[in-house]
Short mmCIF file of C-alpha atoms in Angstrom, two decimals:
data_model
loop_
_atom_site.label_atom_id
_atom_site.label_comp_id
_atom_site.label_asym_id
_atom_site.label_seq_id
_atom_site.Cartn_x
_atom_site.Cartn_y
_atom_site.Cartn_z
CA UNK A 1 -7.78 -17.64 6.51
CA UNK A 2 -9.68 -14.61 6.51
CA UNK A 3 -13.05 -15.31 7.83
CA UNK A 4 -15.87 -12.78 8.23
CA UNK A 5 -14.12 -11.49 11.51
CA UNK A 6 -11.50 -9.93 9.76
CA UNK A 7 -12.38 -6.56 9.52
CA UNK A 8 -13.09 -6.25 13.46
CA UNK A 9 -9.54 -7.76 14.19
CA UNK A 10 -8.15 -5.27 11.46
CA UNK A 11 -10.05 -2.39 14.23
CA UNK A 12 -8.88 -3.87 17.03
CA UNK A 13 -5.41 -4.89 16.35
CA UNK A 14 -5.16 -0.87 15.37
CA UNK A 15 -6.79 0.26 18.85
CA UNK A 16 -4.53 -2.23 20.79
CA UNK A 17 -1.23 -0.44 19.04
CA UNK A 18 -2.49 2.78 19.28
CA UNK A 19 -3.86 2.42 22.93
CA UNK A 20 0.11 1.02 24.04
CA UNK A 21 1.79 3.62 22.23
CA UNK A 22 -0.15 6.67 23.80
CA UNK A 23 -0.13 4.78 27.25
CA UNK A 24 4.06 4.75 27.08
CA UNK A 25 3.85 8.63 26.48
CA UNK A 26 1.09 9.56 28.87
CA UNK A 27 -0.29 7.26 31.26
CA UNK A 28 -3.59 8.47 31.37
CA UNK A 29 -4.11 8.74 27.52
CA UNK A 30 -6.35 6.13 25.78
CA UNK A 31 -7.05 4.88 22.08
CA UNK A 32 -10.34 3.58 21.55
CA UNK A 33 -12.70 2.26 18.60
CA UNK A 34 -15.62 5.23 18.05
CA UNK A 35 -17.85 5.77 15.13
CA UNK A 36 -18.12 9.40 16.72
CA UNK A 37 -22.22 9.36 16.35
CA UNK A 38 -22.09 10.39 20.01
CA UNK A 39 -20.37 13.28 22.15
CA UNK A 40 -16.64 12.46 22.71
CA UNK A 41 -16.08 13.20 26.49
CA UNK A 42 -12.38 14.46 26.43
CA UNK A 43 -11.03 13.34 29.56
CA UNK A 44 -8.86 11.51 29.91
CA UNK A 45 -7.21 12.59 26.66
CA UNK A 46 -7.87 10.12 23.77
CA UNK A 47 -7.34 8.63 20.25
CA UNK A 48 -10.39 7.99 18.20
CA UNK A 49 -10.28 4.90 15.82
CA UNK A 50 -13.26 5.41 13.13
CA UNK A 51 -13.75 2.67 10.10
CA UNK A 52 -15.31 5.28 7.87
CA UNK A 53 -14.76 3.43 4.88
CA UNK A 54 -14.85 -0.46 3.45
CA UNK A 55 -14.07 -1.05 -0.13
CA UNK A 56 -12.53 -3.62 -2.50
CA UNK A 57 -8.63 -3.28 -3.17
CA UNK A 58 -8.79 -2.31 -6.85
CA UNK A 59 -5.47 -3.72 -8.09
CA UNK A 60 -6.17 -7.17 -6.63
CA UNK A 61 -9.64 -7.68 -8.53
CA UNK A 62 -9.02 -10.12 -10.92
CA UNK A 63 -7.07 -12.58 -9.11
CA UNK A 64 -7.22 -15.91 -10.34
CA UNK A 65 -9.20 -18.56 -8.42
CA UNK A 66 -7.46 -20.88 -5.85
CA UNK A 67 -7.79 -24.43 -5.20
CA UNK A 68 -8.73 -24.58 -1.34
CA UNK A 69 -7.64 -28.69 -1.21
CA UNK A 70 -4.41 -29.67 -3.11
CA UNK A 71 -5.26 -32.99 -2.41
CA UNK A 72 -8.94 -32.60 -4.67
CA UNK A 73 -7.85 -30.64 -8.03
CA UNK A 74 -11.52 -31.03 -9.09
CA UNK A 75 -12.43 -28.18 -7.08
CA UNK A 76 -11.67 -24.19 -6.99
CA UNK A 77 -12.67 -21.16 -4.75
CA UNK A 78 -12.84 -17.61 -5.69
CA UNK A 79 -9.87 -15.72 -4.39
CA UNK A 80 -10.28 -13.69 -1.45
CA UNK A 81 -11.87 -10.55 -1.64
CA UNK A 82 -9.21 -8.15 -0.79
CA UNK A 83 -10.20 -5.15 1.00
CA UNK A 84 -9.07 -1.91 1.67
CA UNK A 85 -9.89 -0.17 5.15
CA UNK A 86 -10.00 3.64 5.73
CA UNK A 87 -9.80 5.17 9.49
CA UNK A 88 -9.69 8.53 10.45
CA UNK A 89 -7.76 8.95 14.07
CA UNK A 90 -8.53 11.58 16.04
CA UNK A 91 -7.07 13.04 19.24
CA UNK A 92 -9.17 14.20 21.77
CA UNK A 93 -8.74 16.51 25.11
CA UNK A 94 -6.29 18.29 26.95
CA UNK A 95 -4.82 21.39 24.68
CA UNK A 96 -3.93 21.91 21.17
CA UNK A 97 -0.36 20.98 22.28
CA UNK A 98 -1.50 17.36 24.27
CA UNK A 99 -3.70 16.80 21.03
CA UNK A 100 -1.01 17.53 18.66
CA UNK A 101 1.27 15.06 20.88
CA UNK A 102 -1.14 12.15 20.64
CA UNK A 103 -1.30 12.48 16.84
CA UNK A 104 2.43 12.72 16.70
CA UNK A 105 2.75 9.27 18.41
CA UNK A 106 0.04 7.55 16.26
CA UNK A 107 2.20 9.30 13.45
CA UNK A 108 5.58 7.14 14.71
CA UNK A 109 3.69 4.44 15.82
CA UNK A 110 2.59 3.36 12.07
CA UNK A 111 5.38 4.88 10.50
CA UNK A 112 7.82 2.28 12.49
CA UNK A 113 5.19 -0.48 12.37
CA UNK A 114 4.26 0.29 8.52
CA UNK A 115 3.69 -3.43 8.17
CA UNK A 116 2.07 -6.09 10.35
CA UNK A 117 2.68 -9.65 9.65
CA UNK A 118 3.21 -13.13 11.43
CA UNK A 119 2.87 -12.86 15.12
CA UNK A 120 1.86 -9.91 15.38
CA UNK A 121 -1.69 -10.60 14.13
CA UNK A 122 -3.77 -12.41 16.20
CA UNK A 123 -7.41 -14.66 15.64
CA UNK A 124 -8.30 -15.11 12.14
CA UNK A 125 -5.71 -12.95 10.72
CA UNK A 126 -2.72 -14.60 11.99
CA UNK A 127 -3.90 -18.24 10.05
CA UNK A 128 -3.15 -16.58 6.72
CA UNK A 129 0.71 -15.36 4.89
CA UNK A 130 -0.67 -12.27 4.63
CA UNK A 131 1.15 -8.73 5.70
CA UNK A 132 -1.35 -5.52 6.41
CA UNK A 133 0.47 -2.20 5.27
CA UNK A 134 -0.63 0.71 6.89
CA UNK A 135 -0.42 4.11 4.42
CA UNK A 136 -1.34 7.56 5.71
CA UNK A 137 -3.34 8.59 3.24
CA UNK A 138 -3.50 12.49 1.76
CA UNK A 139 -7.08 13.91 1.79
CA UNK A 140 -7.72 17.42 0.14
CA UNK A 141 -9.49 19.68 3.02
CA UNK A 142 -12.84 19.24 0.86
CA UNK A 143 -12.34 15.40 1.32
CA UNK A 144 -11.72 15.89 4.85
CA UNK A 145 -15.01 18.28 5.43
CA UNK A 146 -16.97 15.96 3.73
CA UNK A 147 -16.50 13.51 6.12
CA UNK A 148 -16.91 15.50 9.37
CA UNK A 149 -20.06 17.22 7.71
CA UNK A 150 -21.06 13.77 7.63
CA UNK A 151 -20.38 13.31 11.24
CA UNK A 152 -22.40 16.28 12.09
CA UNK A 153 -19.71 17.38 13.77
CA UNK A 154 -16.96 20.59 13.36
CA UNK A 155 -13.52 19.58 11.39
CA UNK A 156 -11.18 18.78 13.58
CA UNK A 157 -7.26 17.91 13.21
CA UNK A 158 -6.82 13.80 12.31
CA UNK A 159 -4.76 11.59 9.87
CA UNK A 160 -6.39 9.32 7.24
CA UNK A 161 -4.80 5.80 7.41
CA UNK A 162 -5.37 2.92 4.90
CA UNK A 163 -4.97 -0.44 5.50
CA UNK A 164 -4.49 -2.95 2.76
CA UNK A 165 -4.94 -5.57 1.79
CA UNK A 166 -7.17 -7.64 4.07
CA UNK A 167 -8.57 -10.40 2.57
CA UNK A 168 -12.08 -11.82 3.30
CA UNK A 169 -12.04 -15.26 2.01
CA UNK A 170 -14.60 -16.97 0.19
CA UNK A 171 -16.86 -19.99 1.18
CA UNK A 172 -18.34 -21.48 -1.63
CA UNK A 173 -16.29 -23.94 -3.87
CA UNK A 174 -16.63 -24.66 -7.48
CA UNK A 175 -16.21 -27.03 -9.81
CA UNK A 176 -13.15 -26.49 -11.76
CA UNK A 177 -11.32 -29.72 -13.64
CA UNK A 178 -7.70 -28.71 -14.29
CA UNK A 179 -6.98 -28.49 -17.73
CA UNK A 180 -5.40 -31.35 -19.17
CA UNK A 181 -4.68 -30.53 -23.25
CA UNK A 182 -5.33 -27.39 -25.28
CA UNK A 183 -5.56 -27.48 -29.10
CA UNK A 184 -5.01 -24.22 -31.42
CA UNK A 185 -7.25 -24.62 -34.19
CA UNK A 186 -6.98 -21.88 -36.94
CA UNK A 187 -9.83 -19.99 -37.85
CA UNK A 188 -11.59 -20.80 -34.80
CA UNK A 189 -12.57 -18.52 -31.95
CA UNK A 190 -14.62 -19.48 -29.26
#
């Protein structure tokens, strides 16, 4: 069930991965969550993680409602919002060629790990069926400036990863009898 913890364990769970898979290559080498407001200090050499963008799965919108308790058919919940989370990961320090490295390895990492399911997720993510795919995602360089002229800060090198489809259940349950007959009458529309 996918509680309203679910995008922080989304973060994290990508920090953990990324923070193994740059340790194996270079033990000095971090990954760590950022929203890059501040100064990045660039040693030791690092992955950024930024959430730069939260927004509903589009496809999955009109899902129909669920009922929460099999054993009480009298009542329904709205399907889980299903979300779709953007990061930007960024490698900081050392030279072009250590930076290029780090980016590389987040690169393999999600290509070889392009879905996380079962025990691999962990807290409120790993009560649900559901599988996170990870996609790199192509931005055009004016997609790309726009976000680090956001930032304040000078373009620099990083890869665009979506995550889909979280899903951020709901709380409130309806009333919803199942349906029990239906009648076609002809010539009426309601």
């Amino acid at each position: 069930m996918g509680d309203y913890t679910v995008v922080g364990e989304v973060s994290t769970l990508i920090e953990r991965t990324l923070h193994a898979a740059v340790q194996a290559v270079d033990g000095n080498a971090v990954a760590i969550l950022d929203d890059l407001s501040g100064n990045v200090p660039t040693s030791p050499p690092k992955l950024t993680i930024f959430l730069y963008e939260i927004a509903e799965d589009p496809p999955s919108r009109n899902r129909p409602h669920v009922r929460p308790d099999p054993a009480n058919p009298q009542v329904v919940r709205k399907a889980p919002m299903a979300l779709l989370l953007r990061y930007l990961v960024t490698a900081w320090g050392g030279d072009q060629v250590t930076q290029h490295r780090m980016l590389g390895v987040a690169l393999r990492t999600f290509y070889d790990n392009a879905i996380f399911t079962g025990p691999r997720l962990t807290g409120g993510l790993a009560a649900g069926a559901d599988a996170l795919h990870f996609t790199l995602t192509p931005l055009t360089l004016d997609q790309k400036s726009l976000v680090w002229y956001a930032l304040q800060k000078p373009y620099r090198l990083s890869l665009n990863y979506e995550v889909r489809v979280v899903n951020l259940d709901a709380t409130e349950d309806l009333p919803g009898a199942p349906v029990r007959s239906r009648a076609v009458v002809p010539g009426l529309v309601s």
